[in-house]
Amino acid sequence: MSTRIYLSGGPGYLSLAPVVDVEHLAEEIKLAFGAGYEHFAYHGRSRRIGAETLPEYTWCGRTKIAE
């Protein structure tokens, strides 16, 4: 079962949808984007999107995929 979350922040090149489904909630999640992973952290905030209140994850960094 997946959970919808809201993503906020990040550099200008990042074109991820602001609402995504994740398999597991954690303090930090990573999403594949280009040749790396974008990292988002949960700090206890939520965001109201339409009729839903979603946990808000804020961008906190990027790592490259090892070759």
N, CA, C and O atoms as a CHARMM CRD file, in Angstrom:
* protein
*
  268
    1    1 MET  N      0.84000  -1.18100   0.00000 PROA 1      0.00000
    2    1 MET  CA     0.00000   0.00000   0.00000 PROA 1      0.00000
    3    1 MET  C      0.88500   1.24300   0.00000 PROA 1      0.00000
    4    1 MET  O      1.87300   1.30000   0.73200 PROA 1      0.00000
    5    2 SER  N      0.54400   2.21800  -0.79900 PROA 2      0.00000
    6    2 SER  CA     1.35900   3.42600  -0.88100 PROA 2      0.00000
    7    2 SER  C      0.68800   4.58600  -0.14900 PROA 2      0.00000
    8    2 SER  O     -0.50400   4.54900   0.15500 PROA 2      0.00000
    9    3 THR  N      1.48800   5.61500   0.12300 PROA 3      0.00000
   10    3 THR  CA     1.02600   6.82100   0.80300 PROA 3      0.00000
   11    3 THR  C      1.39900   8.02400  -0.03300 PROA 3      0.00000
   12    3 THR  O      2.51000   8.09500  -0.55900 PROA 3      0.00000
   13    4 ARG  N      0.48300   8.97400  -0.16300 PROA 4      0.00000
   14    4 ARG  CA     0.75300  10.20500  -0.90900 PROA 4      0.00000
   15    4 ARG  C      1.45600  11.20300   0.00400 PROA 4      0.00000
   16    4 ARG  O      1.07700  11.37700   1.16200 PROA 4      0.00000
   17    5 ILE  N      2.49400  11.86000  -0.53900 PROA 5      0.00000
   18    5 ILE  CA     3.21400  12.89700   0.20200 PROA 5      0.00000
   19    5 ILE  C      3.36700  14.12700  -0.68700 PROA 5      0.00000
   20    5 ILE  O      3.22000  14.05000  -1.90600 PROA 5      0.00000
   21    6 TYR  N      3.66300  15.25700  -0.05900 PROA 6      0.00000
   22    6 TYR  CA     3.90500  16.50800  -0.77500 PROA 6      0.00000
   23    6 TYR  C      5.39200  16.82900  -0.70100 PROA 6      0.00000
   24    6 TYR  O      5.98300  16.79200   0.37900 PROA 6      0.00000
   25    7 LEU  N      6.00400  17.14500  -1.84900 PROA 7      0.00000
   26    7 LEU  CA     7.42700  17.49800  -1.90900 PROA 7      0.00000
   27    7 LEU  C      7.56500  19.00800  -2.03900 PROA 7      0.00000
   28    7 LEU  O      6.86200  19.63400  -2.83300 PROA 7      0.00000
   29    8 SER  N      8.46800  19.59400  -1.26000 PROA 8      0.00000
   30    8 SER  CA     8.69500  21.03500  -1.37000 PROA 8      0.00000
   31    8 SER  C     10.18900  21.33300  -1.45500 PROA 8      0.00000
   32    8 SER  O     11.02400  20.56000  -0.98400 PROA 8      0.00000
   33    9 GLY  N     10.50000  22.47100  -2.06600 PROA 9      0.00000
   34    9 GLY  CA    11.87800  22.92200  -2.16800 PROA 9      0.00000
   35    9 GLY  C     12.65300  22.21400  -3.25700 PROA 9      0.00000
   36    9 GLY  O     12.11300  21.42400  -4.03100 PROA 9      0.00000
   37   10 GLY  N     13.93500  22.52200  -3.28900 PROA 10     0.00000
   38   10 GLY  CA    14.81900  21.91400  -4.26800 PROA 10     0.00000
   39   10 GLY  C     15.30700  22.90500  -5.29700 PROA 10     0.00000
   40   10 GLY  O     14.76900  24.00700  -5.41200 PROA 10     0.00000
   41   11 PRO  N     16.33200  22.51700  -6.05100 PROA 11     0.00000
   42   11 PRO  CA    16.89200  23.38800  -7.07800 PROA 11     0.00000
   43   11 PRO  C     15.94200  23.55300  -8.26500 PROA 11     0.00000
   44   11 PRO  O     15.00800  22.77000  -8.44000 PROA 11     0.00000
   45   12 GLY  N     16.19400  24.57600  -9.07000 PROA 12     0.00000
   46   12 GLY  CA    15.34000  24.89500 -10.20600 PROA 12     0.00000
   47   12 GLY  C     15.23100  23.80300 -11.25200 PROA 12     0.00000
   48   12 GLY  O     14.20500  23.70700 -11.92500 PROA 12     0.00000
   49   13 TYR  N     16.26500  22.97000 -11.41300 PROA 13     0.00000
   50   13 TYR  CA    16.23100  21.92400 -12.43800 PROA 13     0.00000
   51   13 TYR  C     15.27900  20.78800 -12.07400 PROA 13     0.00000
   52   13 TYR  O     14.90400  19.98900 -12.93300 PROA 13     0.00000
   53   14 LEU  N     14.89800  20.71600 -10.83000 PROA 14     0.00000
   54   14 LEU  CA    14.10400  19.59300 -10.34800 PROA 14     0.00000
   55   14 LEU  C     12.65600  19.72400 -10.81700 PROA 14     0.00000
   56   14 LEU  O     11.95300  20.66100 -10.43700 PROA 14     0.00000
   57   15 SER  N     12.22400  18.78600 -11.63600 PROA 15     0.00000
   58   15 SER  CA    10.88000  18.86300 -12.18900 PROA 15     0.00000
   59   15 SER  C     10.00700  17.68100 -11.74400 PROA 15     0.00000
   60   15 SER  O      9.22500  17.14400 -12.52800 PROA 15     0.00000
   61   16 LEU  N     10.15200  17.29200 -10.49100 PROA 16     0.00000
   62   16 LEU  CA     9.30800  16.22500  -9.96200 PROA 16     0.00000
   63   16 LEU  C      7.92700  16.78800  -9.65100 PROA 16     0.00000
   64   16 LEU  O      7.79400  17.96000  -9.30100 PROA 16     0.00000
   65   17 ALA  N      6.90800  15.95800  -9.77800 PROA 17     0.00000
   66   17 ALA  CA     5.55800  16.37300  -9.40000 PROA 17     0.00000
   67   17 ALA  C      5.54300  16.63600  -7.89700 PROA 17     0.00000
   68   17 ALA  O      6.20300  15.91900  -7.14500 PROA 17     0.00000
   69   18 PRO  N      4.80200  17.65100  -7.44300 PROA 18     0.00000
   70   18 PRO  CA     4.81900  17.96100  -6.01100 PROA 18     0.00000
   71   18 PRO  C      4.12000  16.92400  -5.14000 PROA 18     0.00000
   72   18 PRO  O      4.39300  16.84700  -3.94200 PROA 18     0.00000
   73   19 VAL  N      3.22400  16.12400  -5.71800 PROA 19     0.00000
   74   19 VAL  CA     2.55000  15.07100  -4.95800 PROA 19     0.00000
   75   19 VAL  C      2.95100  13.73400  -5.57000 PROA 19     0.00000
   76   19 VAL  O      2.74400  13.49600  -6.76000 PROA 19     0.00000
   77   20 VAL  N      3.52900  12.86600  -4.74100 PROA 20     0.00000
   78   20 VAL  CA     3.96800  11.55000  -5.20800 PROA 20     0.00000
   79   20 VAL  C      3.49300  10.47600  -4.23300 PROA 20     0.00000
   80   20 VAL  O      3.18100  10.75600  -3.07500 PROA 20     0.00000
   81   21 ASP  N      3.44800   9.25600  -4.72400 PROA 21     0.00000
   82   21 ASP  CA     3.13100   8.09800  -3.88600 PROA 21     0.00000
   83   21 ASP  C      4.42200   7.38700  -3.52400 PROA 21     0.00000
   84   21 ASP  O      5.26800   7.15000  -4.38600 PROA 21     0.00000
   85   22 VAL  N      4.57700   7.04500  -2.25300 PROA 22     0.00000
   86   22 VAL  CA     5.74500   6.29400  -1.79900 PROA 22     0.00000
   87   22 VAL  C      5.26400   5.01800  -1.11700 PROA 22     0.00000
   88   22 VAL  O      4.16800   4.97400  -0.55700 PROA 22     0.00000
   89   23 GLU  N      6.09200   3.98600  -1.17200 PROA 23     0.00000
   90   23 GLU  CA     5.73400   2.69900  -0.57100 PROA 23     0.00000
   91   23 GLU  C      5.80800   2.73100   0.94900 PROA 23     0.00000
   92   23 GLU  O      4.96900   2.14200   1.63100 PROA 23     0.00000
   93   24 HSD  N      6.82200   3.42600   1.48100 PROA 24     0.00000
   94   24 HSD  CA     7.02800   3.45400   2.93000 PROA 24     0.00000
   95   24 HSD  C      7.36500   4.86800   3.37300 PROA 24     0.00000
   96   24 HSD  O      8.16300   5.55200   2.73100 PROA 24     0.00000
   97   25 LEU  N      6.76300   5.30300   4.46100 PROA 25     0.00000
   98   25 LEU  CA     7.13200   6.59000   5.04200 PROA 25     0.00000
   99   25 LEU  C      8.36500   6.40500   5.91200 PROA 25     0.00000
  100   25 LEU  O      8.49900   5.40500   6.61700 PROA 25     0.00000
  101   26 ALA  N      9.25400   7.37000   5.85300 PROA 26     0.00000
  102   26 ALA  CA    10.46200   7.36700   6.66500 PROA 26     0.00000
  103   26 ALA  C     10.81300   8.82400   6.94800 PROA 26     0.00000
  104   26 ALA  O     10.21300   9.72700   6.36500 PROA 26     0.00000
  105   27 GLU  N     11.77300   9.06400   7.83200 PROA 27     0.00000
  106   27 GLU  CA    12.19100  10.44300   8.10000 PROA 27     0.00000
  107   27 GLU  C     12.79600  11.07100   6.85800 PROA 27     0.00000
  108   27 GLU  O     12.65500  12.27500   6.64100 PROA 27     0.00000
  109   28 GLU  N     13.47000  10.26700   6.03700 PROA 28     0.00000
  110   28 GLU  CA    14.03300  10.76100   4.78300 PROA 28     0.00000
  111   28 GLU  C     13.71600   9.76000   3.67200 PROA 28     0.00000
  112   28 GLU  O     13.81400   8.54800   3.86700 PROA 28     0.00000
  113   29 ILE  N     13.33700  10.28100   2.51500 PROA 29     0.00000
  114   29 ILE  CA    13.10400   9.42300   1.36100 PROA 29     0.00000
  115   29 ILE  C     14.00400   9.88800   0.22800 PROA 29     0.00000
  116   29 ILE  O     14.44600  11.03700   0.20700 PROA 29     0.00000
  117   30 LYS  N     14.27400   8.99100  -0.71300 PROA 30     0.00000
  118   30 LYS  CA    15.05500   9.38300  -1.88500 PROA 30     0.00000
  119   30 LYS  C     14.30900   8.93600  -3.12400 PROA 30     0.00000
  120   30 LYS  O     13.76100   7.83500  -3.18400 PROA 30     0.00000
  121   31 LEU  N     14.30300   9.81800  -4.11600 PROA 31     0.00000
  122   31 LEU  CA    13.61400   9.56100  -5.37100 PROA 31     0.00000
  123   31 LEU  C     14.60800   9.67100  -6.50900 PROA 31     0.00000
  124   31 LEU  O     15.37100  10.63500  -6.57900 PROA 31     0.00000
  125   32 ALA  N     14.60500   8.69200  -7.39900 PROA 32     0.00000
  126   32 ALA  CA    15.49400   8.72200  -8.55700 PROA 32     0.00000
  127   32 ALA  C     15.09700   9.87100  -9.47800 PROA 32     0.00000
  128   32 ALA  O     13.91700  10.07200  -9.76900 PROA 32     0.00000
  129   33 PHE  N     16.10300  10.62300  -9.93400 PROA 33     0.00000
  130   33 PHE  CA    15.88300  11.72100 -10.87500 PROA 33     0.00000
  131   33 PHE  C     17.16500  11.90900 -11.67100 PROA 33     0.00000
  132   33 PHE  O     18.21700  12.17900 -11.09200 PROA 33     0.00000
  133   34 GLY  N     17.08900  11.77000 -12.99300 PROA 34     0.00000
  134   34 GLY  CA    18.28400  11.89700 -13.82400 PROA 34     0.00000
  135   34 GLY  C     19.30300  10.84600 -13.43700 PROA 34     0.00000
  136   34 GLY  O     18.96900   9.66600 -13.33000 PROA 34     0.00000
  137   35 ALA  N     20.53700  11.25700 -13.22600 PROA 35     0.00000
  138   35 ALA  CA    21.61300  10.33300 -12.86900 PROA 35     0.00000
  139   35 ALA  C     21.88600  10.33200 -11.37000 PROA 35     0.00000
  140   35 ALA  O     23.01800  10.11100 -10.94100 PROA 35     0.00000
  141   36 GLY  N     20.85600  10.57700 -10.58100 PROA 36     0.00000
  142   36 GLY  CA    21.05500  10.61300  -9.14100 PROA 36     0.00000
  143   36 GLY  C     19.76600  10.41700  -8.37700 PROA 36     0.00000
  144   36 GLY  O     18.74200  10.00500  -8.92300 PROA 36     0.00000
  145   37 TYR  N     19.85100  10.72500  -7.09500 PROA 37     0.00000
  146   37 TYR  CA    18.70700  10.64300  -6.20400 PROA 37     0.00000
  147   37 TYR  C     18.51100  11.98900  -5.53100 PROA 37     0.00000
  148   37 TYR  O     19.47000  12.62300  -5.08900 PROA 37     0.00000
  149   38 GLU  N     17.26300  12.41600  -5.46000 PROA 38     0.00000
  150   38 GLU  CA    16.90700  13.62200  -4.71600 PROA 38     0.00000
  151   38 GLU  C     16.41100  13.16500  -3.35500 PROA 38     0.00000
  152   38 GLU  O     15.59500  12.24900  -3.26000 PROA 38     0.00000
  153   39 HSD  N     16.90600  13.80500  -2.30200 PROA 39     0.00000
  154   39 HSD  CA    16.56900  13.42100  -0.93300 PROA 39     0.00000
  155   39 HSD  C     15.62300  14.45500  -0.33500 PROA 39     0.00000
  156   39 HSD  O     15.81300  15.66100  -0.49400 PROA 39     0.00000
  157   40 PHE  N     14.61000  13.96400   0.34900 PROA 40     0.00000
  158   40 PHE  CA    13.61400  14.80000   0.99900 PROA 40     0.00000
  159   40 PHE  C     13.44500  14.32100   2.43500 PROA 40     0.00000
  160   40 PHE  O     13.42500  13.11600   2.68900 PROA 40     0.00000
  161   41 ALA  N     13.32400  15.26100   3.38100 PROA 41     0.00000
  162   41 ALA  CA    13.20700  14.91800   4.79500 PROA 41     0.00000
  163   41 ALA  C     11.88600  15.41900   5.36300 PROA 41     0.00000
  164   41 ALA  O     11.36300  16.45500   4.95000 PROA 41     0.00000
  165   42 TYR  N     11.36600  14.66900   6.30900 PROA 42     0.00000
  166   42 TYR  CA    10.12700  15.03000   6.99000 PROA 42     0.00000
  167   42 TYR  C     10.46400  15.74000   8.29400 PROA 42     0.00000
  168   42 TYR  O     11.26700  15.25300   9.09000 PROA 42     0.00000
  169   43 HSD  N      9.84100  16.89800   8.50300 PROA 43     0.00000
  170   43 HSD  CA    10.10100  17.68800   9.71200 PROA 43     0.00000
  171   43 HSD  C      8.83000  17.95000  10.50900 PROA 43     0.00000
  172   43 HSD  O      8.75700  18.92300  11.26000 PROA 43     0.00000
  173   44 GLY  N      7.82500  17.08500  10.34900 PROA 44     0.00000
  174   44 GLY  CA     6.60400  17.19100  11.13500 PROA 44     0.00000
  175   44 GLY  C      5.52900  18.10600  10.55300 PROA 44     0.00000
  176   44 GLY  O      4.49200  18.31200  11.18300 PROA 44     0.00000
  177   45 ARG  N      5.76000  18.65200   9.37200 PROA 45     0.00000
  178   45 ARG  CA     4.77000  19.54400   8.77000 PROA 45     0.00000
  179   45 ARG  C      3.86800  18.77000   7.82100 PROA 45     0.00000
  180   45 ARG  O      4.20600  17.67600   7.36800 PROA 45     0.00000
  181   46 SER  N      2.70800  19.36200   7.52800 PROA 46     0.00000
  182   46 SER  CA     1.80100  18.78800   6.54200 PROA 46     0.00000
  183   46 SER  C      1.29600  19.90400   5.64100 PROA 46     0.00000
  184   46 SER  O      1.41800  21.08400   5.96900 PROA 46     0.00000
  185   47 ARG  N      0.73200  19.52300   4.51200 PROA 47     0.00000
  186   47 ARG  CA     0.24900  20.48700   3.51900 PROA 47     0.00000
  187   47 ARG  C     -1.13600  20.05100   3.08600 PROA 47     0.00000
  188   47 ARG  O     -1.36000  18.88000   2.77600 PROA 47     0.00000
  189   48 ARG  N     -2.06000  20.98900   3.06500 PROA 48     0.00000
  190   48 ARG  CA    -3.43600  20.71700   2.60700 PROA 48     0.00000
  191   48 ARG  C     -3.47600  20.86100   1.09100 PROA 48     0.00000
  192   48 ARG  O     -3.19400  21.93700   0.56300 PROA 48     0.00000
  193   49 ILE  N     -3.82300  19.79100   0.39100 PROA 49     0.00000
  194   49 ILE  CA    -3.94600  19.77600  -1.06900 PROA 49     0.00000
  195   49 ILE  C     -5.36000  19.28700  -1.38100 PROA 49     0.00000
  196   49 ILE  O     -5.65800  18.10300  -1.22100 PROA 49     0.00000
  197   50 GLY  N     -6.22100  20.18800  -1.82000 PROA 50     0.00000
  198   50 GLY  CA    -7.61000  19.81700  -2.05900 PROA 50     0.00000
  199   50 GLY  C     -8.24500  19.32600  -0.77800 PROA 50     0.00000
  200   50 GLY  O     -8.21900  20.02700   0.23400 PROA 50     0.00000
  201   51 ALA  N     -8.81400  18.13700  -0.80400 PROA 51     0.00000
  202   51 ALA  CA    -9.47500  17.56200   0.37400 PROA 51     0.00000
  203   51 ALA  C     -8.52300  16.74600   1.24700 PROA 51     0.00000
  204   51 ALA  O     -8.93200  16.22300   2.28300 PROA 51     0.00000
  205   52 GLU  N     -7.24600  16.63200   0.83300 PROA 52     0.00000
  206   52 GLU  CA    -6.27300  15.80300   1.56000 PROA 52     0.00000
  207   52 GLU  C     -5.29600  16.64100   2.36600 PROA 52     0.00000
  208   52 GLU  O     -4.93900  17.74900   1.96600 PROA 52     0.00000
  209   53 THR  N     -4.86800  16.11300   3.49400 PROA 53     0.00000
  210   53 THR  CA    -3.75500  16.67600   4.24600 PROA 53     0.00000
  211   53 THR  C     -2.60700  15.68000   4.12700 PROA 53     0.00000
  212   53 THR  O     -2.69400  14.55200   4.61000 PROA 53     0.00000
  213   54 LEU  N     -1.52100  16.12000   3.46900 PROA 54     0.00000
  214   54 LEU  CA    -0.39900  15.23200   3.16800 PROA 54     0.00000
  215   54 LEU  C      0.82100  15.59600   3.99900 PROA 54     0.00000
  216   54 LEU  O      1.04000  16.77400   4.28000 PROA 54     0.00000
  217   55 PRO  N      1.62700  14.60000   4.40200 PROA 55     0.00000
  218   55 PRO  CA     2.90300  14.91100   5.03700 PROA 55     0.00000
  219   55 PRO  C      3.77700  15.67300   4.03700 PROA 55     0.00000
  220   55 PRO  O      3.84700  15.30600   2.86400 PROA 55     0.00000
  221   56 GLU  N      4.44300  16.73300   4.50500 PROA 56     0.00000
  222   56 GLU  CA     5.29500  17.54800   3.63400 PROA 56     0.00000
  223   56 GLU  C      6.76000  17.18000   3.84600 PROA 56     0.00000
  224   56 GLU  O      7.27900  17.24700   4.96000 PROA 56     0.00000
  225   57 TYR  N      7.40700  16.79600   2.76400 PROA 57     0.00000
  226   57 TYR  CA     8.83200  16.45600   2.77900 PROA 57     0.00000
  227   57 TYR  C      9.59200  17.56400   2.05600 PROA 57     0.00000
  228   57 TYR  O      9.22900  17.94800   0.94400 PROA 57     0.00000
  229   58 THR  N     10.64200  18.07500   2.68900 PROA 58     0.00000
  230   58 THR  CA    11.42900  19.17800   2.15700 PROA 58     0.00000
  231   58 THR  C     12.73800  18.65800   1.57400 PROA 58     0.00000
  232   58 THR  O     13.39400  17.79900   2.16200 PROA 58     0.00000
  233   59 TRP  N     13.11000  19.19200   0.40900 PROA 59     0.00000
  234   59 TRP  CA    14.35300  18.78400  -0.25500 PROA 59     0.00000
  235   59 TRP  C     15.54500  19.06900   0.65600 PROA 59     0.00000
  236   59 TRP  O     15.63900  20.13700   1.26100 PROA 59     0.00000
  237   60 CYS  N     16.45600  18.09300   0.74300 PROA 60     0.00000
  238   60 CYS  CA    17.62600  18.28200   1.61700 PROA 60     0.00000
  239   60 CYS  C     18.93900  17.88800   0.94100 PROA 60     0.00000
  240   60 CYS  O     19.98600  17.92800   1.58700 PROA 60     0.00000
  241   61 GLY  N     18.91600  17.50700  -0.34000 PROA 61     0.00000
  242   61 GLY  CA    20.16800  17.21400  -1.01000 PROA 61     0.00000
  243   61 GLY  C     20.02100  16.23700  -2.14900 PROA 61     0.00000
  244   61 GLY  O     18.93800  15.72400  -2.43200 PROA 61     0.00000
  245   62 ARG  N     21.16700  15.99000  -2.80600 PROA 62     0.00000
  246   62 ARG  CA    21.21700  15.10400  -3.97100 PROA 62     0.00000
  247   62 ARG  C     22.46000  14.22800  -3.86700 PROA 62     0.00000
  248   62 ARG  O     23.51400  14.68200  -3.42000 PROA 62     0.00000
  249   63 THR  N     22.33000  12.98200  -4.27800 PROA 63     0.00000
  250   63 THR  CA    23.48500  12.10100  -4.41000 PROA 63     0.00000
  251   63 THR  C     23.47600  11.53300  -5.81800 PROA 63     0.00000
  252   63 THR  O     22.42000  11.39100  -6.43500 PROA 63     0.00000
  253   64 LYS  N     24.66000  11.21000  -6.32200 PROA 64     0.00000
  254   64 LYS  CA    24.79300  10.61800  -7.65500 PROA 64     0.00000
  255   64 LYS  C     24.69200   9.11300  -7.56900 PROA 64     0.00000
  256   64 LYS  O     25.05800   8.51300  -6.55900 PROA 64     0.00000
  257   65 ILE  N     24.19000   8.49900  -8.63800 PROA 65     0.00000
  258   65 ILE  CA    24.14100   7.04700  -8.73100 PROA 65     0.00000
  259   65 ILE  C     25.55300   6.54800  -9.00700 PROA 65     0.00000
  260   65 ILE  O     26.21300   7.03100  -9.92800 PROA 65     0.00000
  261   66 ALA  N     26.02000   5.59000  -8.22300 PROA 66     0.00000
  262   66 ALA  CA    27.37100   5.04000  -8.41500 PROA 66     0.00000
  263   66 ALA  C     27.44900   4.28100  -9.72700 PROA 66     0.00000
  264   66 ALA  O     26.52100   3.56100 -10.09500 PROA 66     0.00000
  265   67 GLU  N     28.54000   4.44200 -10.41600 PROA 67     0.00000
  266   67 GLU  CA    28.72200   3.75800 -11.69900 PROA 67     0.00000
  267   67 GLU  C     29.57000   2.53300 -11.54200 PROA 67     0.00000
  268   67 GLU  O     29.82900   1.83200 -12.52000 PROA 67     0.00000
